[in-house]
Amino acid sequence: MKKILVTGALGQIGSELTENLRSTYGEDNIIASDIRRPEQPAGIFEEIDVTKEKEIYEIAKKYNVDTIIHLAALLSAKAEAFPKVAWEINMGGLVNALEAAKELNLKFFTPSSIGAFGPSTPKDNTPQDTLQRPTTMYGVNKVAGELLCDYYYSRFGVDTRGVRFPGLISHVTAPGGGTTDYAVEVYYEAIRKKTYTSYIAEGTRMDMMYMPDALHAIVQLMEANPDRLKHRNAFNITAMSAAPEHFAEAIQKHIPDFKIDYQVDPVRQGIAESWPDAINASAAKEEWGFEAAYDIDDMTADMLDKVREKIKRNSA
Ligand code: AKB
């Protein structure tokens, strides 16, 4: 990768990835884009509505990029609330981005998710290649997206790559509209109130990952030797399998009087129960050396420090 266009650059992954890529590949080589302009743009920024057929193509051409990292999408709970909009953004945006990559001969990354699995998928040690019959609009989009990326590779030779992200945890930009968002909220509430009411039930395990590992995985996969990639798209990756009480236990090591209670949201609980408990990431390890650096304790120590500093800064 030398010159990269990032869509959805103001989102949870995009905001950190853009900074990370700028420090690795150079400020002038990263074109951030989103549907709205940031309040304080830093570096090159372009407004792109991914659902408009030619907008991605035109900006990619204008800057002569060699790679698109396509992140613009609605997350699972939002997609369930607005299924038709989710189809338009998640699928319409993806096909427009892939078309741009095809026309301009670009490398291409887009994330899939553990949401691409469904209730009939094996729940534990979920294999890389397995049954995928998701029951959410987000899941339908993700499976179709995985297949579409495979198709653009085999039919048109576009160098498409991607991972299935678990829930991502970060202290920089809040996620919005996801099922796993509780795993970010819990840290803010632990610092602010020493208590958190979880909308996901006790005992509900899902795969999770700290954002630095997610960013590293994107770059590592994009720079991987293509000859070693048997799967290319939708690699299972994970750092931990955790339920709300595991976050509480990790937080209590730093804030002993922290308490968690539960007020379950049936929609997000239903989505969570349709996803795997713990996926198997061996294909990503074998084909491009994926490895997560943070477990739940390392992540919790760092999150609590960073969130505490942030809250102090914002209230100063
Ligand atoms: C969500 O909860 O929708 C996302 C995901 C796991 O894809 N964080």
PDB file of C-alpha atoms and ligand atoms in Angstrom:
ATOM      1  CA  MET A   1       0.000   0.000   0.000  1.00  0.00           C
ATOM      2  CA  LYS A   2       1.308   3.453  -0.895  1.00  0.00           C
ATOM      3  CA  LYS A   3      -1.663   5.770  -1.274  1.00  0.00           C
ATOM      4  CA  ILE A   4      -4.883   4.836   0.508  1.00  0.00           C
ATOM      5  CA  LEU A   5      -8.497   6.037   0.430  1.00  0.00           C
ATOM      6  CA  VAL A   6     -10.405   5.275   3.629  1.00  0.00           C
ATOM      7  CA  THR A   7     -14.225   5.447   3.571  1.00  0.00           C
ATOM      8  CA  GLY A   8     -16.109   5.775   6.864  1.00  0.00           C
ATOM      9  CA  ALA A   9     -13.026   7.486   8.256  1.00  0.00           C
ATOM     10  CA  LEU A  10     -14.909   9.196  11.091  1.00  0.00           C
ATOM     11  CA  GLY A  11     -16.290   5.915  12.453  1.00  0.00           C
ATOM     12  CA  GLN A  12     -14.991   3.757  15.289  1.00  0.00           C
ATOM     13  CA  ILE A  13     -12.331   1.959  13.236  1.00  0.00           C
ATOM     14  CA  GLY A  14     -11.777   4.708  10.660  1.00  0.00           C
ATOM     15  CA  SER A  15     -10.844   7.498  13.047  1.00  0.00           C
ATOM     16  CA  GLU A  16      -7.986   5.489  14.575  1.00  0.00           C
ATOM     17  CA  LEU A  17      -6.968   3.694  11.415  1.00  0.00           C
ATOM     18  CA  THR A  18      -6.563   6.981   9.511  1.00  0.00           C
ATOM     19  CA  GLU A  19      -4.164   8.333  12.158  1.00  0.00           C
ATOM     20  CA  ASN A  20      -2.284   5.054  12.277  1.00  0.00           C
ATOM     21  CA  LEU A  21      -1.919   4.898   8.474  1.00  0.00           C
ATOM     22  CA  ARG A  22      -0.806   8.544   8.328  1.00  0.00           C
ATOM     23  CA  SER A  23       2.041   7.860  10.701  1.00  0.00           C
ATOM     24  CA  THR A  24       3.131   4.753   8.749  1.00  0.00           C
ATOM     25  CA  TYR A  25       2.550   5.768   5.121  1.00  0.00           C
ATOM     26  CA  GLY A  26       2.827   9.580   5.375  1.00  0.00           C
ATOM     27  CA  GLU A  27       0.281  12.333   5.933  1.00  0.00           C
ATOM     28  CA  ASP A  28      -0.146  13.102   2.200  1.00  0.00           C
ATOM     29  CA  ASN A  29      -0.773   9.471   1.278  1.00  0.00           C
ATOM     30  CA  ILE A  30      -3.952   8.937   3.261  1.00  0.00           C
ATOM     31  CA  ILE A  31      -7.251  10.318   1.985  1.00  0.00           C
ATOM     32  CA  ALA A  32      -9.878  10.197   4.707  1.00  0.00           C
ATOM     33  CA  SER A  33     -13.510  10.353   3.651  1.00  0.00           C
ATOM     34  CA  ASP A  34     -16.928  10.214   5.241  1.00  0.00           C
ATOM     35  CA  ILE A  35     -20.454  11.399   4.545  1.00  0.00           C
ATOM     36  CA  ARG A  36     -19.895  14.492   6.698  1.00  0.00           C
ATOM     37  CA  ARG A  37     -16.927  16.758   7.270  1.00  0.00           C
ATOM     38  CA  PRO A  38     -15.210  16.517  10.681  1.00  0.00           C
ATOM     39  CA  GLU A  39     -15.328  19.591  12.934  1.00  0.00           C
ATOM     40  CA  GLN A  40     -11.555  19.888  12.836  1.00  0.00           C
ATOM     41  CA  PRO A  41     -10.204  18.135   9.745  1.00  0.00           C
ATOM     42  CA  ALA A  42      -6.603  16.975  10.041  1.00  0.00           C
ATOM     43  CA  GLY A  43      -4.889  15.914   6.818  1.00  0.00           C
ATOM     44  CA  ILE A  44      -6.612  15.319   3.493  1.00  0.00           C
ATOM     45  CA  PHE A  45     -10.373  14.871   3.822  1.00  0.00           C
ATOM     46  CA  GLU A  46     -13.118  14.430   1.199  1.00  0.00           C
ATOM     47  CA  GLU A  47     -16.860  14.122   1.621  1.00  0.00           C
ATOM     48  CA  ILE A  48     -18.110  10.884   0.031  1.00  0.00           C
ATOM     49  CA  ASP A  49     -21.591   9.414   0.086  1.00  0.00           C
ATOM     50  CA  VAL A  50     -20.762   5.765  -0.638  1.00  0.00           C
ATOM     51  CA  THR A  51     -24.276   5.093  -1.947  1.00  0.00           C
ATOM     52  CA  LYS A  52     -23.717   7.533  -4.836  1.00  0.00           C
ATOM     53  CA  GLU A  53     -22.426   5.431  -7.678  1.00  0.00           C
ATOM     54  CA  LYS A  54     -19.364   7.414  -8.796  1.00  0.00           C
ATOM     55  CA  GLU A  55     -18.241   9.305  -5.691  1.00  0.00           C
ATOM     56  CA  ILE A  56     -15.730   6.716  -4.459  1.00  0.00           C
ATOM     57  CA  TYR A  57     -14.399   6.235  -7.988  1.00  0.00           C
ATOM     58  CA  GLU A  58     -13.928   9.974  -8.554  1.00  0.00           C
ATOM     59  CA  ILE A  59     -12.027  10.612  -5.333  1.00  0.00           C
ATOM     60  CA  ALA A  60      -9.902   7.464  -5.774  1.00  0.00           C
ATOM     61  CA  LYS A  61      -9.002   8.669  -9.277  1.00  0.00           C
ATOM     62  CA  LYS A  62      -8.395  12.275  -8.229  1.00  0.00           C
ATOM     63  CA  TYR A  63      -5.732  11.207  -5.706  1.00  0.00           C
ATOM     64  CA  ASN A  64      -4.379   8.311  -7.747  1.00  0.00           C
ATOM     65  CA  VAL A  65      -4.705   5.911  -4.806  1.00  0.00           C
ATOM     66  CA  ASP A  66      -3.581   2.277  -5.018  1.00  0.00           C
ATOM     67  CA  THR A  67      -5.783   0.972  -2.181  1.00  0.00           C
ATOM     68  CA  ILE A  68      -9.313   1.426  -0.847  1.00  0.00           C
ATOM     69  CA  ILE A  69     -10.097   0.564   2.760  1.00  0.00           C
ATOM     70  CA  HIS A  70     -13.872   0.542   2.762  1.00  0.00           C
ATOM     71  CA  LEU A  71     -15.294   0.927   6.265  1.00  0.00           C
ATOM     72  CA  ALA A  72     -18.523   2.870   5.724  1.00  0.00           C
ATOM     73  CA  ALA A  73     -21.359   0.683   7.054  1.00  0.00           C
ATOM     74  CA  LEU A  74     -24.152   0.466   9.620  1.00  0.00           C
ATOM     75  CA  LEU A  75     -23.550  -1.870  12.578  1.00  0.00           C
ATOM     76  CA  SER A  76     -25.837  -4.694  13.683  1.00  0.00           C
ATOM     77  CA  ALA A  77     -28.400  -3.093  16.014  1.00  0.00           C
ATOM     78  CA  LYS A  78     -28.810  -0.016  13.783  1.00  0.00           C
ATOM     79  CA  ALA A  79     -29.166  -2.256  10.734  1.00  0.00           C
ATOM     80  CA  GLU A  80     -31.887  -4.206  12.526  1.00  0.00           C
ATOM     81  CA  ALA A  81     -33.745  -0.946  13.257  1.00  0.00           C
ATOM     82  CA  PHE A  82     -33.374   0.291   9.650  1.00  0.00           C
ATOM     83  CA  PRO A  83     -32.979  -2.808   7.457  1.00  0.00           C
ATOM     84  CA  LYS A  84     -33.653  -1.125   4.102  1.00  0.00           C
ATOM     85  CA  VAL A  85     -31.201   1.708   4.835  1.00  0.00           C
ATOM     86  CA  ALA A  86     -28.674  -0.896   5.942  1.00  0.00           C
ATOM     87  CA  TRP A  87     -29.045  -2.726   2.651  1.00  0.00           C
ATOM     88  CA  GLU A  88     -28.518   0.502   0.714  1.00  0.00           C
ATOM     89  CA  ILE A  89     -25.453   1.608   2.668  1.00  0.00           C
ATOM     90  CA  ASN A  90     -23.842  -1.755   3.416  1.00  0.00           C
ATOM     91  CA  MET A  91     -24.429  -3.411   0.051  1.00  0.00           C
ATOM     92  CA  GLY A  92     -24.791  -0.359  -2.214  1.00  0.00           C
ATOM     93  CA  GLY A  93     -21.673   1.215  -0.723  1.00  0.00           C
ATOM     94  CA  LEU A  94     -19.697  -2.008  -1.017  1.00  0.00           C
ATOM     95  CA  VAL A  95     -20.517  -2.635  -4.658  1.00  0.00           C
ATOM     96  CA  ASN A  96     -19.661   0.992  -5.523  1.00  0.00           C
ATOM     97  CA  ALA A  97     -16.339   0.665  -3.725  1.00  0.00           C
ATOM     98  CA  LEU A  98     -15.570  -2.645  -5.444  1.00  0.00           C
ATOM     99  CA  GLU A  99     -16.430  -1.149  -8.830  1.00  0.00           C
ATOM    100  CA  ALA A 100     -13.966   1.685  -8.193  1.00  0.00           C
ATOM    101  CA  ALA A 101     -11.307  -0.879  -7.229  1.00  0.00           C
ATOM    102  CA  LYS A 102     -12.028  -2.877 -10.390  1.00  0.00           C
ATOM    103  CA  GLU A 103     -11.952   0.153 -12.728  1.00  0.00           C
ATOM    104  CA  LEU A 104      -8.784   1.622 -11.212  1.00  0.00           C
ATOM    105  CA  ASN A 105      -7.011  -1.672 -10.443  1.00  0.00           C
ATOM    106  CA  LEU A 106      -6.781  -1.052  -6.686  1.00  0.00           C
ATOM    107  CA  LYS A 107      -6.133  -3.243  -3.674  1.00  0.00           C
ATOM    108  CA  PHE A 108      -9.221  -3.514  -1.498  1.00  0.00           C
ATOM    109  CA  PHE A 109     -10.013  -4.159   2.161  1.00  0.00           C
ATOM    110  CA  THR A 110     -13.411  -4.345   3.814  1.00  0.00           C
ATOM    111  CA  PRO A 111     -14.340  -5.878   7.160  1.00  0.00           C
ATOM    112  CA  SER A 112     -16.833  -8.643   7.664  1.00  0.00           C
ATOM    113  CA  SER A 113     -17.899  -9.561  11.199  1.00  0.00           C
ATOM    114  CA  ILE A 114     -18.797 -12.340  13.603  1.00  0.00           C
ATOM    115  CA  GLY A 115     -22.291 -11.144  12.596  1.00  0.00           C
ATOM    116  CA  ALA A 116     -21.867 -13.118   9.363  1.00  0.00           C
ATOM    117  CA  PHE A 117     -22.636 -16.240  11.412  1.00  0.00           C
ATOM    118  CA  GLY A 118     -26.050 -17.366  12.623  1.00  0.00           C
ATOM    119  CA  PRO A 119     -27.759 -19.669  15.107  1.00  0.00           C
ATOM    120  CA  SER A 120     -27.013 -22.821  13.087  1.00  0.00           C
ATOM    121  CA  THR A 121     -23.245 -22.048  12.999  1.00  0.00           C
ATOM    122  CA  PRO A 122     -21.155 -24.102  15.478  1.00  0.00           C
ATOM    123  CA  LYS A 123     -20.968 -21.856  18.560  1.00  0.00           C
ATOM    124  CA  ASP A 124     -17.594 -22.824  19.953  1.00  0.00           C
ATOM    125  CA  ASN A 125     -14.304 -22.879  18.086  1.00  0.00           C
ATOM    126  CA  THR A 126     -16.314 -21.703  15.052  1.00  0.00           C
ATOM    127  CA  PRO A 127     -14.349 -22.826  11.980  1.00  0.00           C
ATOM    128  CA  GLN A 128     -13.180 -20.499   9.213  1.00  0.00           C
ATOM    129  CA  ASP A 129     -15.332 -22.323   6.677  1.00  0.00           C
ATOM    130  CA  THR A 130     -18.690 -23.318   8.107  1.00  0.00           C
ATOM    131  CA  LEU A 131     -22.466 -22.845   7.957  1.00  0.00           C
ATOM    132  CA  GLN A 132     -23.447 -19.169   7.561  1.00  0.00           C
ATOM    133  CA  ARG A 133     -27.190 -18.601   7.870  1.00  0.00           C
ATOM    134  CA  PRO A 134     -27.411 -15.293   9.801  1.00  0.00           C
ATOM    135  CA  THR A 135     -30.821 -14.079  10.962  1.00  0.00           C
ATOM    136  CA  THR A 136     -30.092 -10.326  11.001  1.00  0.00           C
ATOM    137  CA  MET A 137     -29.967  -7.791   8.167  1.00  0.00           C
ATOM    138  CA  TYR A 138     -26.382  -6.981   9.200  1.00  0.00           C
ATOM    139  CA  GLY A 139     -25.486 -10.660   8.923  1.00  0.00           C
ATOM    140  CA  VAL A 140     -27.163 -10.960   5.536  1.00  0.00           C
ATOM    141  CA  ASN A 141     -25.125  -7.930   4.383  1.00  0.00           C
ATOM    142  CA  LYS A 142     -21.901  -9.372   5.764  1.00  0.00           C
ATOM    143  CA  VAL A 143     -22.294 -12.806   4.150  1.00  0.00           C
ATOM    144  CA  ALA A 144     -23.273 -11.219   0.838  1.00  0.00           C
ATOM    145  CA  GLY A 145     -20.309  -8.854   1.183  1.00  0.00           C
ATOM    146  CA  GLU A 146     -17.886 -11.727   1.787  1.00  0.00           C
ATOM    147  CA  LEU A 147     -19.182 -13.473  -1.332  1.00  0.00           C
ATOM    148  CA  LEU A 148     -19.094 -10.274  -3.373  1.00  0.00           C
ATOM    149  CA  CYS A 149     -15.442  -9.683  -2.444  1.00  0.00           C
ATOM    150  CA  ASP A 150     -14.603 -13.288  -3.401  1.00  0.00           C
ATOM    151  CA  TYR A 151     -16.464 -12.745  -6.671  1.00  0.00           C
ATOM    152  CA  TYR A 152     -14.601  -9.532  -7.562  1.00  0.00           C
ATOM    153  CA  TYR A 153     -11.351 -11.379  -6.921  1.00  0.00           C
ATOM    154  CA  SER A 154     -12.137 -14.502  -8.953  1.00  0.00           C
ATOM    155  CA  ARG A 155     -14.076 -12.795 -11.758  1.00  0.00           C
ATOM    156  CA  PHE A 156     -12.165  -9.511 -12.164  1.00  0.00           C
ATOM    157  CA  GLY A 157      -8.863 -10.134 -10.362  1.00  0.00           C
ATOM    158  CA  VAL A 158      -9.415  -7.369  -7.768  1.00  0.00           C
ATOM    159  CA  ASP A 159      -7.019  -7.936  -4.846  1.00  0.00           C
ATOM    160  CA  THR A 160      -9.749  -8.082  -2.192  1.00  0.00           C
ATOM    161  CA  ARG A 161      -8.884  -8.900   1.424  1.00  0.00           C
ATOM    162  CA  GLY A 162     -10.817  -8.846   4.687  1.00  0.00           C
ATOM    163  CA  VAL A 163     -11.354 -10.137   8.197  1.00  0.00           C
ATOM    164  CA  ARG A 164     -14.360 -11.037  10.320  1.00  0.00           C
ATOM    165  CA  PHE A 165     -14.016  -8.560  13.171  1.00  0.00           C
ATOM    166  CA  PRO A 166     -15.253  -9.409  16.639  1.00  0.00           C
ATOM    167  CA  GLY A 167     -16.584  -6.622  18.910  1.00  0.00           C
ATOM    168  CA  LEU A 168     -13.970  -3.860  18.903  1.00  0.00           C
ATOM    169  CA  ILE A 169     -13.076  -1.953  22.045  1.00  0.00           C
ATOM    170  CA  SER A 170     -11.519   1.486  21.918  1.00  0.00           C
ATOM    171  CA  HIS A 171     -11.197   4.646  23.982  1.00  0.00           C
ATOM    172  CA  VAL A 172     -10.916   7.026  21.021  1.00  0.00           C
ATOM    173  CA  THR A 173     -14.198   6.985  19.080  1.00  0.00           C
ATOM    174  CA  ALA A 174     -17.334   5.390  20.486  1.00  0.00           C
ATOM    175  CA  PRO A 175     -18.986   2.702  18.391  1.00  0.00           C
ATOM    176  CA  GLY A 176     -22.607   3.370  17.489  1.00  0.00           C
ATOM    177  CA  GLY A 177     -25.440   0.973  16.831  1.00  0.00           C
ATOM    178  CA  GLY A 178     -23.551  -2.252  17.514  1.00  0.00           C
ATOM    179  CA  THR A 179     -24.468  -5.237  19.682  1.00  0.00           C
ATOM    180  CA  THR A 180     -21.024  -5.359  21.303  1.00  0.00           C
ATOM    181  CA  ASP A 181     -21.005  -1.625  22.235  1.00  0.00           C
ATOM    182  CA  TYR A 182     -21.585  -2.511  25.896  1.00  0.00           C
ATOM    183  CA  ALA A 183     -17.957  -3.640  26.091  1.00  0.00           C
ATOM    184  CA  VAL A 184     -16.889  -0.015  25.519  1.00  0.00           C
ATOM    185  CA  GLU A 185     -19.608   1.634  27.634  1.00  0.00           C
ATOM    186  CA  VAL A 186     -18.708  -0.503  30.660  1.00  0.00           C
ATOM    187  CA  TYR A 187     -15.298   1.219  30.973  1.00  0.00           C
ATOM    188  CA  TYR A 188     -16.741   4.752  30.856  1.00  0.00           C
ATOM    189  CA  GLU A 189     -19.384   3.914  33.439  1.00  0.00           C
ATOM    190  CA  ALA A 190     -16.836   2.138  35.632  1.00  0.00           C
ATOM    191  CA  ILE A 191     -14.813   5.365  35.843  1.00  0.00           C
ATOM    192  CA  ARG A 192     -17.801   7.712  36.102  1.00  0.00           C
ATOM    193  CA  LYS A 193     -20.128   5.751  38.417  1.00  0.00           C
ATOM    194  CA  LYS A 194     -18.427   2.510  39.498  1.00  0.00           C
ATOM    195  CA  THR A 195     -21.503   0.707  38.238  1.00  0.00           C
ATOM    196  CA  TYR A 196     -22.822  -0.454  34.865  1.00  0.00           C
ATOM    197  CA  THR A 197     -26.208  -1.773  33.737  1.00  0.00           C
ATOM    198  CA  SER A 198     -25.608  -4.207  30.896  1.00  0.00           C
ATOM    199  CA  TYR A 199     -28.127  -4.664  28.092  1.00  0.00           C
ATOM    200  CA  ILE A 200     -26.477  -8.027  27.309  1.00  0.00           C
ATOM    201  CA  ALA A 201     -27.246 -10.848  29.748  1.00  0.00           C
ATOM    202  CA  GLU A 202     -24.754 -12.475  32.081  1.00  0.00           C
ATOM    203  CA  GLY A 203     -23.196 -15.554  30.488  1.00  0.00           C
ATOM    204  CA  THR A 204     -23.500 -14.283  26.898  1.00  0.00           C
ATOM    205  CA  ARG A 205     -20.034 -14.750  25.419  1.00  0.00           C
ATOM    206  CA  MET A 206     -18.901 -13.038  22.234  1.00  0.00           C
ATOM    207  CA  ASP A 207     -15.514 -12.561  20.608  1.00  0.00           C
ATOM    208  CA  MET A 208     -13.847  -9.212  21.334  1.00  0.00           C
ATOM    209  CA  MET A 209     -10.630  -7.387  20.452  1.00  0.00           C
ATOM    210  CA  TYR A 210      -8.774  -4.228  21.513  1.00  0.00           C
ATOM    211  CA  MET A 211      -8.522  -1.656  18.735  1.00  0.00           C
ATOM    212  CA  PRO A 212      -4.682  -1.648  18.438  1.00  0.00           C
ATOM    213  CA  ASP A 213      -4.858  -5.351  17.512  1.00  0.00           C
ATOM    214  CA  ALA A 214      -7.599  -4.651  14.961  1.00  0.00           C
ATOM    215  CA  LEU A 215      -5.571  -1.877  13.283  1.00  0.00           C
ATOM    216  CA  HIS A 216      -2.477  -4.030  13.217  1.00  0.00           C
ATOM    217  CA  ALA A 217      -4.459  -6.884  11.652  1.00  0.00           C
ATOM    218  CA  ILE A 218      -5.723  -4.675   8.798  1.00  0.00           C
ATOM    219  CA  VAL A 219      -2.223  -3.506   7.864  1.00  0.00           C
ATOM    220  CA  GLN A 220      -0.684  -6.950   8.331  1.00  0.00           C
ATOM    221  CA  LEU A 221      -3.265  -8.606   6.073  1.00  0.00           C
ATOM    222  CA  MET A 222      -2.989  -5.889   3.419  1.00  0.00           C
ATOM    223  CA  GLU A 223       0.813  -6.229   3.367  1.00  0.00           C
ATOM    224  CA  ALA A 224       0.752 -10.058   3.445  1.00  0.00           C
ATOM    225  CA  ASN A 225       2.250 -12.090   0.632  1.00  0.00           C
ATOM    226  CA  PRO A 226      -0.743 -12.906  -1.645  1.00  0.00           C
ATOM    227  CA  ASP A 227       0.735 -16.321  -2.472  1.00  0.00           C
ATOM    228  CA  ARG A 228       0.121 -17.405   1.123  1.00  0.00           C
ATOM    229  CA  LEU A 229      -3.546 -16.347   1.165  1.00  0.00           C
ATOM    230  CA  LYS A 230      -5.884 -19.231   0.559  1.00  0.00           C
ATOM    231  CA  HIS A 231      -8.951 -17.409   1.870  1.00  0.00           C
ATOM    232  CA  ARG A 232      -8.275 -13.714   1.075  1.00  0.00           C
ATOM    233  CA  ASN A 233     -11.584 -12.446   2.494  1.00  0.00           C
ATOM    234  CA  ALA A 234     -13.391 -12.843   5.776  1.00  0.00           C
ATOM    235  CA  PHE A 235     -10.617 -14.334   7.936  1.00  0.00           C
ATOM    236  CA  ASN A 236     -11.853 -15.169  11.445  1.00  0.00           C
ATOM    237  CA  ILE A 237      -9.851 -13.135  13.958  1.00  0.00           C
ATOM    238  CA  THR A 238     -10.320 -12.788  17.719  1.00  0.00           C
ATOM    239  CA  ALA A 239      -8.452 -11.850  20.877  1.00  0.00           C
ATOM    240  CA  MET A 240     -10.836 -13.041  23.607  1.00  0.00           C
ATOM    241  CA  SER A 241     -14.230 -14.605  24.161  1.00  0.00           C
ATOM    242  CA  ALA A 242     -15.956 -12.686  26.940  1.00  0.00           C
ATOM    243  CA  ALA A 243     -19.335 -12.132  28.615  1.00  0.00           C
ATOM    244  CA  PRO A 244     -20.297  -9.008  30.624  1.00  0.00           C
ATOM    245  CA  GLU A 245     -19.217 -10.566  33.930  1.00  0.00           C
ATOM    246  CA  HIS A 246     -15.709 -11.141  32.544  1.00  0.00           C
ATOM    247  CA  PHE A 247     -15.368  -7.402  31.888  1.00  0.00           C
ATOM    248  CA  ALA A 248     -16.662  -6.739  35.411  1.00  0.00           C
ATOM    249  CA  GLU A 249     -14.108  -9.132  36.929  1.00  0.00           C
ATOM    250  CA  ALA A 250     -11.255  -7.537  34.952  1.00  0.00           C
ATOM    251  CA  ILE A 251     -12.385  -4.021  36.018  1.00  0.00           C
ATOM    252  CA  GLN A 252     -12.723  -5.089  39.688  1.00  0.00           C
ATOM    253  CA  LYS A 253      -8.969  -5.834  39.719  1.00  0.00           C
ATOM    254  CA  HIS A 254      -8.521  -2.024  39.426  1.00  0.00           C
ATOM    255  CA  ILE A 255     -11.796  -0.727  40.918  1.00  0.00           C
ATOM    256  CA  PRO A 256     -12.727  -3.308  43.587  1.00  0.00           C
ATOM    257  CA  ASP A 257     -16.149  -1.793  44.381  1.00  0.00           C
ATOM    258  CA  PHE A 258     -17.269  -1.757  40.717  1.00  0.00           C
ATOM    259  CA  LYS A 259     -20.656  -3.435  40.277  1.00  0.00           C
ATOM    260  CA  ILE A 260     -22.514  -4.730  37.240  1.00  0.00           C
ATOM    261  CA  ASP A 261     -26.236  -5.380  36.949  1.00  0.00           C
ATOM    262  CA  TYR A 262     -28.484  -6.327  34.052  1.00  0.00           C
ATOM    263  CA  GLN A 263     -31.420  -4.873  32.168  1.00  0.00           C
ATOM    264  CA  VAL A 264     -31.483  -6.964  29.029  1.00  0.00           C
ATOM    265  CA  ASP A 265     -32.461  -5.445  25.678  1.00  0.00           C
ATOM    266  CA  PRO A 266     -34.284  -8.259  23.822  1.00  0.00           C
ATOM    267  CA  VAL A 267     -33.216  -7.061  20.354  1.00  0.00           C
ATOM    268  CA  ARG A 268     -29.483  -6.870  21.046  1.00  0.00           C
ATOM    269  CA  GLN A 269     -29.612  -9.976  23.241  1.00  0.00           C
ATOM    270  CA  GLY A 270     -31.281 -11.862  20.379  1.00  0.00           C
ATOM    271  CA  ILE A 271     -28.555 -10.733  17.987  1.00  0.00           C
ATOM    272  CA  ALA A 272     -25.813 -11.709  20.458  1.00  0.00           C
ATOM    273  CA  GLU A 273     -27.328 -15.164  20.982  1.00  0.00           C
ATOM    274  CA  SER A 274     -27.371 -15.766  17.231  1.00  0.00           C
ATOM    275  CA  TRP A 275     -23.576 -15.190  17.043  1.00  0.00           C
ATOM    276  CA  PRO A 276     -20.775 -17.579  17.989  1.00  0.00           C
ATOM    277  CA  ASP A 277     -19.364 -17.722  21.526  1.00  0.00           C
ATOM    278  CA  ALA A 278     -15.766 -18.147  20.360  1.00  0.00           C
ATOM    279  CA  ILE A 279     -14.395 -18.318  16.828  1.00  0.00           C
ATOM    280  CA  ASN A 280     -11.312 -20.151  15.596  1.00  0.00           C
ATOM    281  CA  ALA A 281      -8.658 -17.853  14.078  1.00  0.00           C
ATOM    282  CA  SER A 282      -6.191 -20.515  12.919  1.00  0.00           C
ATOM    283  CA  ALA A 283      -6.498 -19.705   9.180  1.00  0.00           C
ATOM    284  CA  ALA A 284      -5.485 -16.066   9.833  1.00  0.00           C
ATOM    285  CA  LYS A 285      -2.567 -17.281  11.971  1.00  0.00           C
ATOM    286  CA  GLU A 286      -1.354 -19.742   9.359  1.00  0.00           C
ATOM    287  CA  GLU A 287      -1.879 -17.634   6.225  1.00  0.00           C
ATOM    288  CA  TRP A 288      -0.626 -14.222   7.368  1.00  0.00           C
ATOM    289  CA  GLY A 289       0.638 -14.547  10.936  1.00  0.00           C
ATOM    290  CA  PHE A 290      -2.254 -12.911  12.826  1.00  0.00           C
ATOM    291  CA  GLU A 291      -1.711 -12.691  16.559  1.00  0.00           C
ATOM    292  CA  ALA A 292      -3.476 -10.509  19.147  1.00  0.00           C
ATOM    293  CA  ALA A 293      -1.264  -8.743  21.673  1.00  0.00           C
ATOM    294  CA  TYR A 294      -3.962  -7.815  24.231  1.00  0.00           C
ATOM    295  CA  ASP A 295      -5.981 -10.159  26.429  1.00  0.00           C
ATOM    296  CA  ILE A 296      -8.862  -8.902  28.596  1.00  0.00           C
ATOM    297  CA  ASP A 297      -6.573  -7.911  31.490  1.00  0.00           C
ATOM    298  CA  ASP A 298      -4.032  -6.011  29.373  1.00  0.00           C
ATOM    299  CA  MET A 299      -6.841  -4.275  27.530  1.00  0.00           C
ATOM    300  CA  THR A 300      -8.693  -3.376  30.738  1.00  0.00           C
ATOM    301  CA  ALA A 301      -5.610  -1.817  32.351  1.00  0.00           C
ATOM    302  CA  ASP A 302      -5.014   0.331  29.263  1.00  0.00           C
ATOM    303  CA  MET A 303      -8.694   1.219  28.716  1.00  0.00           C
ATOM    304  CA  LEU A 304      -9.151   2.353  32.320  1.00  0.00           C
ATOM    305  CA  ASP A 305      -6.043   4.576  32.150  1.00  0.00           C
ATOM    306  CA  LYS A 306      -7.002   6.118  28.824  1.00  0.00           C
ATOM    307  CA  VAL A 307     -10.688   6.596  29.624  1.00  0.00           C
ATOM    308  CA  ARG A 308      -9.821   8.157  33.012  1.00  0.00           C
ATOM    309  CA  GLU A 309      -7.456  10.648  31.298  1.00  0.00           C
ATOM    310  CA  LYS A 310     -10.070  11.425  28.655  1.00  0.00           C
ATOM    311  CA  ILE A 311     -12.843  12.077  31.172  1.00  0.00           C
ATOM    312  CA  LYS A 312     -10.498  14.316  33.205  1.00  0.00           C
ATOM    313  CA  ARG A 313      -9.464  16.233  30.068  1.00  0.00           C
ATOM    314  CA  ASN A 314     -13.046  16.738  28.939  1.00  0.00           C
ATOM    315  CA  SER A 315     -14.205  17.987  32.314  1.00  0.00           C
ATOM    316  CA  ALA A 316     -11.230  20.383  32.795  1.00  0.00           C
TER     317      ALA A 316
HETATM  318  C1  AKB B   1     -21.630  -5.000  16.130  1.00  0.00           C
HETATM  319  O1  AKB B   1     -21.831  -5.261  17.316  1.00  0.00           O
HETATM  320  O2  AKB B   1     -22.526  -4.810  15.294  1.00  0.00           O
HETATM  321  C2  AKB B   1     -20.196  -4.972  15.645  1.00  0.00           C
HETATM  322  C3  AKB B   1     -19.784  -6.303  15.076  1.00  0.00           C
HETATM  323  C4  AKB B   1     -19.441  -7.404  15.972  1.00  0.00           C
HETATM  324  O3  AKB B   1     -19.762  -6.454  13.897  1.00  0.00           O
HETATM  325  N1  AKB B   1     -19.334  -4.580  16.706  1.00  0.00           N
END
